[in-house]
GROMACS .gro file of C-alpha atoms in nm:
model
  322
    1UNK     CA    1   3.297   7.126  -5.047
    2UNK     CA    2   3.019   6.932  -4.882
    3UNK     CA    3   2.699   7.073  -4.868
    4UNK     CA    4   2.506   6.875  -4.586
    5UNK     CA    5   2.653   6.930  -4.242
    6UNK     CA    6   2.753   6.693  -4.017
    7UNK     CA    7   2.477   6.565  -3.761
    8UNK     CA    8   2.715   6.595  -3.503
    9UNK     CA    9   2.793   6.942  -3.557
   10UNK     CA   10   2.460   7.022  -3.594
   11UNK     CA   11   2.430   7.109  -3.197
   12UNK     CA   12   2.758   7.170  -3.122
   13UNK     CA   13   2.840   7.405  -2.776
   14UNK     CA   14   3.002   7.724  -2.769
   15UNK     CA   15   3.371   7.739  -2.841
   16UNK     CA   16   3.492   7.818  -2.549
   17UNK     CA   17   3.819   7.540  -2.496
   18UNK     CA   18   4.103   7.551  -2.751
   19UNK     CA   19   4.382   7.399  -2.810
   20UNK     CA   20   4.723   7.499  -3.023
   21UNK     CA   21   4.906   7.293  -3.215
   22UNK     CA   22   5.274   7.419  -3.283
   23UNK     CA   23   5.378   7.706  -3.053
   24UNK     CA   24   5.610   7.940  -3.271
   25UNK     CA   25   5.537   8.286  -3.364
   26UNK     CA   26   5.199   8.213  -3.507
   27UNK     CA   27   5.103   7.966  -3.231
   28UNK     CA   28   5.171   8.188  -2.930
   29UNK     CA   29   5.024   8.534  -3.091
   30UNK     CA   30   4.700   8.286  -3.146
   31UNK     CA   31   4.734   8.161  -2.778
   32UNK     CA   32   4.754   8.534  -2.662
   33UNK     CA   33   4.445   8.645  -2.875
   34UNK     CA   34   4.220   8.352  -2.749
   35UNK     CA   35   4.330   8.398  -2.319
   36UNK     CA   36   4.215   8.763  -2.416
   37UNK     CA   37   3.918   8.651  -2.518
   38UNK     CA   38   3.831   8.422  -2.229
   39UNK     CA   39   3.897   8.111  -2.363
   40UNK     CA   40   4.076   7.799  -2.235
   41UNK     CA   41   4.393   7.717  -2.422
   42UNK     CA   42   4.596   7.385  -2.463
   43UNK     CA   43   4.909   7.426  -2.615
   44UNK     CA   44   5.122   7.129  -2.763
   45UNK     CA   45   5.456   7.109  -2.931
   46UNK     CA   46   5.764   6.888  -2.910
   47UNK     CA   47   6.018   7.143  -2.938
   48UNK     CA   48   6.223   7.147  -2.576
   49UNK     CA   49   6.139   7.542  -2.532
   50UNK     CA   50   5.817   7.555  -2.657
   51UNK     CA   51   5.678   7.652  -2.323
   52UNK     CA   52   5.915   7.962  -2.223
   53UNK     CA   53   5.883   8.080  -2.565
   54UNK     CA   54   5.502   8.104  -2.556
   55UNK     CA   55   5.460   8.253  -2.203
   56UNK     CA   56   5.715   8.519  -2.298
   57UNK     CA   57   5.552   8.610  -2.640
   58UNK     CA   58   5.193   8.632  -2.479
   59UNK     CA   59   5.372   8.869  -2.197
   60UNK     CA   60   5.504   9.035  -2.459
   61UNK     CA   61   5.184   9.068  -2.673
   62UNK     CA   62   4.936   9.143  -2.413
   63UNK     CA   63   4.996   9.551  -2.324
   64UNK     CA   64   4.891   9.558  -2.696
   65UNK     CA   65   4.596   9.379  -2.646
   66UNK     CA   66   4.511   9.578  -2.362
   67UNK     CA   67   4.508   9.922  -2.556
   68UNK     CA   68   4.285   9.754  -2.791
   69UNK     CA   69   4.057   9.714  -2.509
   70UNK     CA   70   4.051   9.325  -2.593
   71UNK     CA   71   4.252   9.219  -2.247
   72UNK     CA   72   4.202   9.290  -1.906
   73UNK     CA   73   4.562   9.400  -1.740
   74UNK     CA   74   4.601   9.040  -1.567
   75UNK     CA   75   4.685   8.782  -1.821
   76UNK     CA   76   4.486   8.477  -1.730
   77UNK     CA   77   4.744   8.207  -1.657
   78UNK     CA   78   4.535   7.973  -1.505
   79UNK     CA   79   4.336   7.924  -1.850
   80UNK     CA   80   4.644   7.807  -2.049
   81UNK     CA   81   4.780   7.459  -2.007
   82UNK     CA   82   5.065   7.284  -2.151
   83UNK     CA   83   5.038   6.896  -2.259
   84UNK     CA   84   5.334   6.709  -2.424
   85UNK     CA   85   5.092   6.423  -2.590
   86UNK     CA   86   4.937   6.527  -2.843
   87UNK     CA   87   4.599   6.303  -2.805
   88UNK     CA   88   4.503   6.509  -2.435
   89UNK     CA   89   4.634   6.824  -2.561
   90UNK     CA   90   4.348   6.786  -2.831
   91UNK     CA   91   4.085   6.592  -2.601
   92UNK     CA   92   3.863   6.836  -2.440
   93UNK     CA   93   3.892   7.099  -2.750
   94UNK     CA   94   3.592   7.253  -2.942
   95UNK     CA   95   3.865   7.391  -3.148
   96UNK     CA   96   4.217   7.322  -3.244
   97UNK     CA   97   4.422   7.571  -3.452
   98UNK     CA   98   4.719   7.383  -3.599
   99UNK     CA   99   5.040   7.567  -3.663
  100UNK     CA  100   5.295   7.291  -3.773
  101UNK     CA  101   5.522   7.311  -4.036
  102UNK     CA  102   5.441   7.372  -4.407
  103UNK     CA  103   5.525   7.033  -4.524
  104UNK     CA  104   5.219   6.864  -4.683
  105UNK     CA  105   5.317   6.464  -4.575
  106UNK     CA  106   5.345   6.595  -4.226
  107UNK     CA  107   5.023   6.782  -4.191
  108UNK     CA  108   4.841   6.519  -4.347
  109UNK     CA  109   4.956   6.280  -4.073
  110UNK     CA  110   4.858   6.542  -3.828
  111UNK     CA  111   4.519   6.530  -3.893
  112UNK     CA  112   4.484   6.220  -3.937
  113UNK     CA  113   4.579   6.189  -3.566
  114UNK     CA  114   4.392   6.511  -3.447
  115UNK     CA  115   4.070   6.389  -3.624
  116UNK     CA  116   4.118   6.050  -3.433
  117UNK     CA  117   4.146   6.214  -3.111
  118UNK     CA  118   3.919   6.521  -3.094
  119UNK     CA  119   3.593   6.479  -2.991
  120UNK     CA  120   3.313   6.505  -3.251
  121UNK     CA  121   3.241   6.883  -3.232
  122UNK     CA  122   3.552   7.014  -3.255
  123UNK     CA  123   3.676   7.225  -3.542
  124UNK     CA  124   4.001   7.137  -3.624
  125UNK     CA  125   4.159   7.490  -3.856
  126UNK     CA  126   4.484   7.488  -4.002
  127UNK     CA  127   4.692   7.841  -3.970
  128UNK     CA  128   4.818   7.708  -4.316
  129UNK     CA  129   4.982   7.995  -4.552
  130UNK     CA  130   4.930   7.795  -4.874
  131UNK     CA  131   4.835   7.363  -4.859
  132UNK     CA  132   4.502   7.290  -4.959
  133UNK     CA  133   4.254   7.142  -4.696
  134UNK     CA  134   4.171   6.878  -4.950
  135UNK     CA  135   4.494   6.730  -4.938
  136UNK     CA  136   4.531   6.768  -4.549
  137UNK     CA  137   4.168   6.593  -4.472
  138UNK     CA  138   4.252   6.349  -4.705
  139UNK     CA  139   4.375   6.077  -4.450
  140UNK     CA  140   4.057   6.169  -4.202
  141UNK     CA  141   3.781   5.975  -4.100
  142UNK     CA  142   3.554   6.286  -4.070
  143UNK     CA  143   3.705   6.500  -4.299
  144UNK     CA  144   3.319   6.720  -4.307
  145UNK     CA  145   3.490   6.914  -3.974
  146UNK     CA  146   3.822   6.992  -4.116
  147UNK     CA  147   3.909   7.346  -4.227
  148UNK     CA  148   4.208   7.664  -4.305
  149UNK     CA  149   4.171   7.932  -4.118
  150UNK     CA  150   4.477   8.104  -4.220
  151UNK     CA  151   4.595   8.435  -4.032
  152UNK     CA  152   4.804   8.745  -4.095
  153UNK     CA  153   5.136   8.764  -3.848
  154UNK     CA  154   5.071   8.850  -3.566
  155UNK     CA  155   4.721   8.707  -3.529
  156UNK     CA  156   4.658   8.897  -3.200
  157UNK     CA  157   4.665   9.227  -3.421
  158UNK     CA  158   4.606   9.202  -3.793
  159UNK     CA  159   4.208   9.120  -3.836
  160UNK     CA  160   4.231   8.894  -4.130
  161UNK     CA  161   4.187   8.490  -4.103
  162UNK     CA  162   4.114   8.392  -4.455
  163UNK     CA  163   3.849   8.056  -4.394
  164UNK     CA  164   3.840   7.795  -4.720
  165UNK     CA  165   3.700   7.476  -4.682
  166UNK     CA  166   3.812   7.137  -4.878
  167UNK     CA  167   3.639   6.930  -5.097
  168UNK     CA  168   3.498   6.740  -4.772
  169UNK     CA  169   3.429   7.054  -4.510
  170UNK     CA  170   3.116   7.102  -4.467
  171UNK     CA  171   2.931   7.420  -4.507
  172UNK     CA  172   2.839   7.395  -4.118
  173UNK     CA  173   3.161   7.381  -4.003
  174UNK     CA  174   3.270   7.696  -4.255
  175UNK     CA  175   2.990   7.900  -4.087
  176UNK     CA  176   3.094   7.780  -3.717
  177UNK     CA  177   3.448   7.859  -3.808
  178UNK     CA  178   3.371   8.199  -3.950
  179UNK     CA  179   3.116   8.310  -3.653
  180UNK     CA  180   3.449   8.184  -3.429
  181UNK     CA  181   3.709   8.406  -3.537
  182UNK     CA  182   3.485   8.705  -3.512
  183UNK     CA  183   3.376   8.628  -3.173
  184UNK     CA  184   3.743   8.673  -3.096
  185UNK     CA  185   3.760   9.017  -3.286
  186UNK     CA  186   3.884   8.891  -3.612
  187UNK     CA  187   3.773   8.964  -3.978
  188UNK     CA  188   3.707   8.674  -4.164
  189UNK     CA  189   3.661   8.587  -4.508
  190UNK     CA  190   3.546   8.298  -4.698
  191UNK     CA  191   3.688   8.168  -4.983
  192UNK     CA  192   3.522   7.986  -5.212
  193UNK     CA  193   3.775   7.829  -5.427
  194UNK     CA  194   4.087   7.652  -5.291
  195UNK     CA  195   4.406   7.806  -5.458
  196UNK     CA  196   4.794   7.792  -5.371
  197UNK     CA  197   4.841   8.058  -5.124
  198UNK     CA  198   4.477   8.141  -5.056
  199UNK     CA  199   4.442   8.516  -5.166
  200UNK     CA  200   4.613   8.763  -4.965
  201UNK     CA  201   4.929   8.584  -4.996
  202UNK     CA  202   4.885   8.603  -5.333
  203UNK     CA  203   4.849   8.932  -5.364
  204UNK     CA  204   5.181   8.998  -5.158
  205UNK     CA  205   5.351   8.775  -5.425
  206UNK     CA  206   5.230   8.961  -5.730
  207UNK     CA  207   5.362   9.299  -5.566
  208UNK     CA  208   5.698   9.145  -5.422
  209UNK     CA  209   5.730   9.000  -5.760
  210UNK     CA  210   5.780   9.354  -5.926
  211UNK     CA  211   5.906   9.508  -5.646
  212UNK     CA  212   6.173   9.273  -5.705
  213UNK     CA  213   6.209   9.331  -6.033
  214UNK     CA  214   6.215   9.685  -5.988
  215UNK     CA  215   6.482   9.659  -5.731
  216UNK     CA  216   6.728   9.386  -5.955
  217UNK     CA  217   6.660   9.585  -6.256
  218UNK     CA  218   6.813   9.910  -6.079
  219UNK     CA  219   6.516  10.114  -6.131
  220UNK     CA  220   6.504  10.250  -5.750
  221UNK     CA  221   6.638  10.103  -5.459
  222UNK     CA  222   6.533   9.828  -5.218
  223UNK     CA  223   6.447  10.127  -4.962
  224UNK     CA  224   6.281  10.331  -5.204
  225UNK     CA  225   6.063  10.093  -5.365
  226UNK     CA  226   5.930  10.001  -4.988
  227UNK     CA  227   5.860  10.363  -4.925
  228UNK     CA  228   5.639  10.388  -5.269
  229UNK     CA  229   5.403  10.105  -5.167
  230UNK     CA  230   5.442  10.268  -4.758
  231UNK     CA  231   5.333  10.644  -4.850
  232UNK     CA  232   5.137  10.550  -5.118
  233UNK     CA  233   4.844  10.300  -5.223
  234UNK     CA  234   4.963  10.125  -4.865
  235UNK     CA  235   4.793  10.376  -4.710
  236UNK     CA  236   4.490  10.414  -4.897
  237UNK     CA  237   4.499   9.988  -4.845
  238UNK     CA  238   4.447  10.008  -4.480
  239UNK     CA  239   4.112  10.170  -4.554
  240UNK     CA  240   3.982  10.071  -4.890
  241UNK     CA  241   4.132   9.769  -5.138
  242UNK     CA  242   4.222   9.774  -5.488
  243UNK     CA  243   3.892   9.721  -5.666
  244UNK     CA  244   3.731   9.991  -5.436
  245UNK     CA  245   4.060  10.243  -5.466
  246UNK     CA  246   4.019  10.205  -5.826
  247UNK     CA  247   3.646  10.273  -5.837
  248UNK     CA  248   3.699  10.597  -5.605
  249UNK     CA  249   3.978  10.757  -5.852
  250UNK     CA  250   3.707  10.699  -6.148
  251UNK     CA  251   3.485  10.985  -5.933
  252UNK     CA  252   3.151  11.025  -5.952
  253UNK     CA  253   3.171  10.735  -6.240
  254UNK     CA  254   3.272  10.513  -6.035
  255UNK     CA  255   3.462  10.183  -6.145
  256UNK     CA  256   3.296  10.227  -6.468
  257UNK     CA  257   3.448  10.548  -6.536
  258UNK     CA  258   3.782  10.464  -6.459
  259UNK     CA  259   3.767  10.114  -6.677
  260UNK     CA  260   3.641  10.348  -6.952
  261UNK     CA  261   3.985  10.557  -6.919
  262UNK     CA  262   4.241  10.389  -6.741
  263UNK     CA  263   4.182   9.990  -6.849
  264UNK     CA  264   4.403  10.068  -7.162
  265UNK     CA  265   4.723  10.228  -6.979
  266UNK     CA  266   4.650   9.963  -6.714
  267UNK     CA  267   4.646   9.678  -6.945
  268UNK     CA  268   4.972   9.840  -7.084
  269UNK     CA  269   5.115   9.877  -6.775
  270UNK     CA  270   4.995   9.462  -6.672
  271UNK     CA  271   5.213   9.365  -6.995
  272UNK     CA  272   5.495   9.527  -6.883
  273UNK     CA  273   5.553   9.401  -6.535
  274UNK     CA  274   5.912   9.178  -6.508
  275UNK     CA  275   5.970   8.863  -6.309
  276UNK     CA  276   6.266   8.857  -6.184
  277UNK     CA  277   6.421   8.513  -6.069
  278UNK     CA  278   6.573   8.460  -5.717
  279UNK     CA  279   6.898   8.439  -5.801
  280UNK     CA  280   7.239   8.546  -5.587
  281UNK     CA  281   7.310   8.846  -5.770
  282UNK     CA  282   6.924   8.924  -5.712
  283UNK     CA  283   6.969   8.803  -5.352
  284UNK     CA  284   7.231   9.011  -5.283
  285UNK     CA  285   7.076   9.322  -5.385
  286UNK     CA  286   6.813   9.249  -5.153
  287UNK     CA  287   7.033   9.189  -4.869
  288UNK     CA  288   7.217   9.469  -4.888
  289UNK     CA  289   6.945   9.710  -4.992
  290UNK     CA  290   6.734   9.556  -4.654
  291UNK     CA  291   7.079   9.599  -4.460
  292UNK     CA  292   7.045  10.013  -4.571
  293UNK     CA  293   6.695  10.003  -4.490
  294UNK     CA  294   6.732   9.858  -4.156
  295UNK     CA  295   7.001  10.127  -4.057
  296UNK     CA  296   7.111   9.932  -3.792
  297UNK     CA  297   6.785   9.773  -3.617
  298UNK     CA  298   6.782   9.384  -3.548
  299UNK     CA  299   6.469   9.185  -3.654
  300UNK     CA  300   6.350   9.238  -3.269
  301UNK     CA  301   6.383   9.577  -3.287
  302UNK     CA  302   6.208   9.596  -3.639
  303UNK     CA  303   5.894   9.382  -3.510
  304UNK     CA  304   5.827   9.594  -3.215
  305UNK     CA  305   5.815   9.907  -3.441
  306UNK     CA  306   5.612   9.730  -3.671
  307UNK     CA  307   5.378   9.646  -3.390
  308UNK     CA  308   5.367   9.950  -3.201
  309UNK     CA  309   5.254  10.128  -3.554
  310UNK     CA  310   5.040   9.850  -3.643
  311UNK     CA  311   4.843   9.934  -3.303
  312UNK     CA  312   4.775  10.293  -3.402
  313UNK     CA  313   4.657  10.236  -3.734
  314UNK     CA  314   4.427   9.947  -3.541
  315UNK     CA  315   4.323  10.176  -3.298
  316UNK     CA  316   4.217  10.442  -3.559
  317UNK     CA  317   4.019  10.212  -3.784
  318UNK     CA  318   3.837  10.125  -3.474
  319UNK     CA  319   3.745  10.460  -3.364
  320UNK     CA  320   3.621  10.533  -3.721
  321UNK     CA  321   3.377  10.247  -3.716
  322UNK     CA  322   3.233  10.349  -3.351
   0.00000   0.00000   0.00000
């Protein structure tokens, strides 16, 4: 990453006009966060229902964000816009969050264009789940302002947007970036290396990766193995991570404690975990197990129980840090 920021950026205004790129799930739950927040939004995307689809998800999303106390009870139409080209949809933004699709070709032709057309100031963050920013800026004449800020779904309720820079961001725009998001209530963290999937996704992958292996191996069941992560570390997660779990079960020792008793079994444990490949008959036992799992609920119907949960554990980590 660059270390000397751009003059440009160097007295920048407020974020306080932004515009969306791509309009899907992760475009519209943005969209909704940012109106909440006061901020203009510009959304842009080809697709022929883009613009139903996003006013129905941010009328869906917003009671939400008014329990959280982050919305007033009137969602603020007349600060969202619409544009079909994509050089005004981008003109007048301090930031654009891009959304498009996870093809690298395409996304580095994206910003190639966005960078042409935004003015100086603006931040332009990719919502990517794995490409590295050094590939994307790659094709951009001021590459210094380019940058992931990658969220959990939905971004109007999980806190994280994981910020990494490419070998041309500069540290100024990292810092702007970061001081964005949690001006809009989000928790951001920098990281310092670029890596395929950043690092929560990665995470996911290393514990899908046994839990499929687990689940094709017959050891429990799809359900099961769901319910062990749901009523167990999962809900130590949601207040503490691994490394600080880990130093909390060594007592008052702390991490060094429980290295000095539990690194051996864990290290035994770390050489035994499978990888199991993706695969029909694998497949299928994932289907099917998800099908008993479901018990009947649609992906809809899923979602909003996800969501409506997702609120109360929000609402109580909240009230524990008033």
């Amino acid at each position: 990453m660059s270390s000397s920021p751009n003059s440009n950026q160097s007295s920048s205004p407020p974020i306080a006009r932004t515009s969306i790129i791509g309009t899907g799930t992760i475009g519209a739950s943005w969209a909704a966060l940012f109106l909440a927040h006061g901020l203009e939004v510009v959304l842009h995307d080809p697709g022929p229902d883009a613009e139903p689809f996003a006013r129905a998800f941010i009328t869906q999303a917003w009671p939400a964000l008014v329990t959280l106390g982050i919305a007033q009870p009137e969602i603020p139409w007349h600060a969202l816009r619409f544009k079909a080209d994509l050089e005004r949809a981008v003109a007048d933004a301090d930031l654009v969050q891009e959304n498009a699709p996870e093809r690298e070709a395409f996304k580095i032709d994206l910003y190639r264009q966005l960078d042409a057309a935004a003015p100086a100031h603006a931040i332009l963050a990719s919502s990517t789940s794995g490409l590295h920013m050094s590939r994307l800026q790659s094709q951009c004449a001021h590459p210094e302002r380019c940058v992931i800020g990658h969220p959990f779904n939905p971004p109007h309720l999980i806190p994280l947007v994981e910020v990494v820079g490419g070998q041309h961001t500069s540290n100024e725009t990292i810092e702007r970036t970061m001081a964005f998001y949690r001006q809009v209530g989000k928790r951001p963290i920098r990281i310092n290396k670029e890596v395929s999937g950043h690092v929560a996704n990665r995470l996911q992958a290393a514990i899908w990766r046994e839990a499929v292996y687990l689940a094709a191996q017959g050891v429990a069941s799809v359900e099961d193995i769901d319910t062990a992560i749901t009523e167990g570390p999962g809900v130590r997660w949601a207040i503490f991570g691994p490394h600080m779990t880990f130093n909390l079960g060594g007592g008052q020792g702390g991490m060094a404690h429980f290295l000095d008793h539990f690194s051996g079994p864990m290290k035994s444990w770390w050489d035994d975990l499978g990888e199991a490949p993706l695969d029909e008959t694998t497949r299928e036992i994932l289907i099917r197990g998800l099908t008993e799992e479901s018990r009947g609920r649609n992906i809809q119907a899923l979602a909003q129980e996800r969501d409506d949960m997702l609120l109360r554990v929000l609402e109580a980590k909240r009230g524990s840090h008033q």
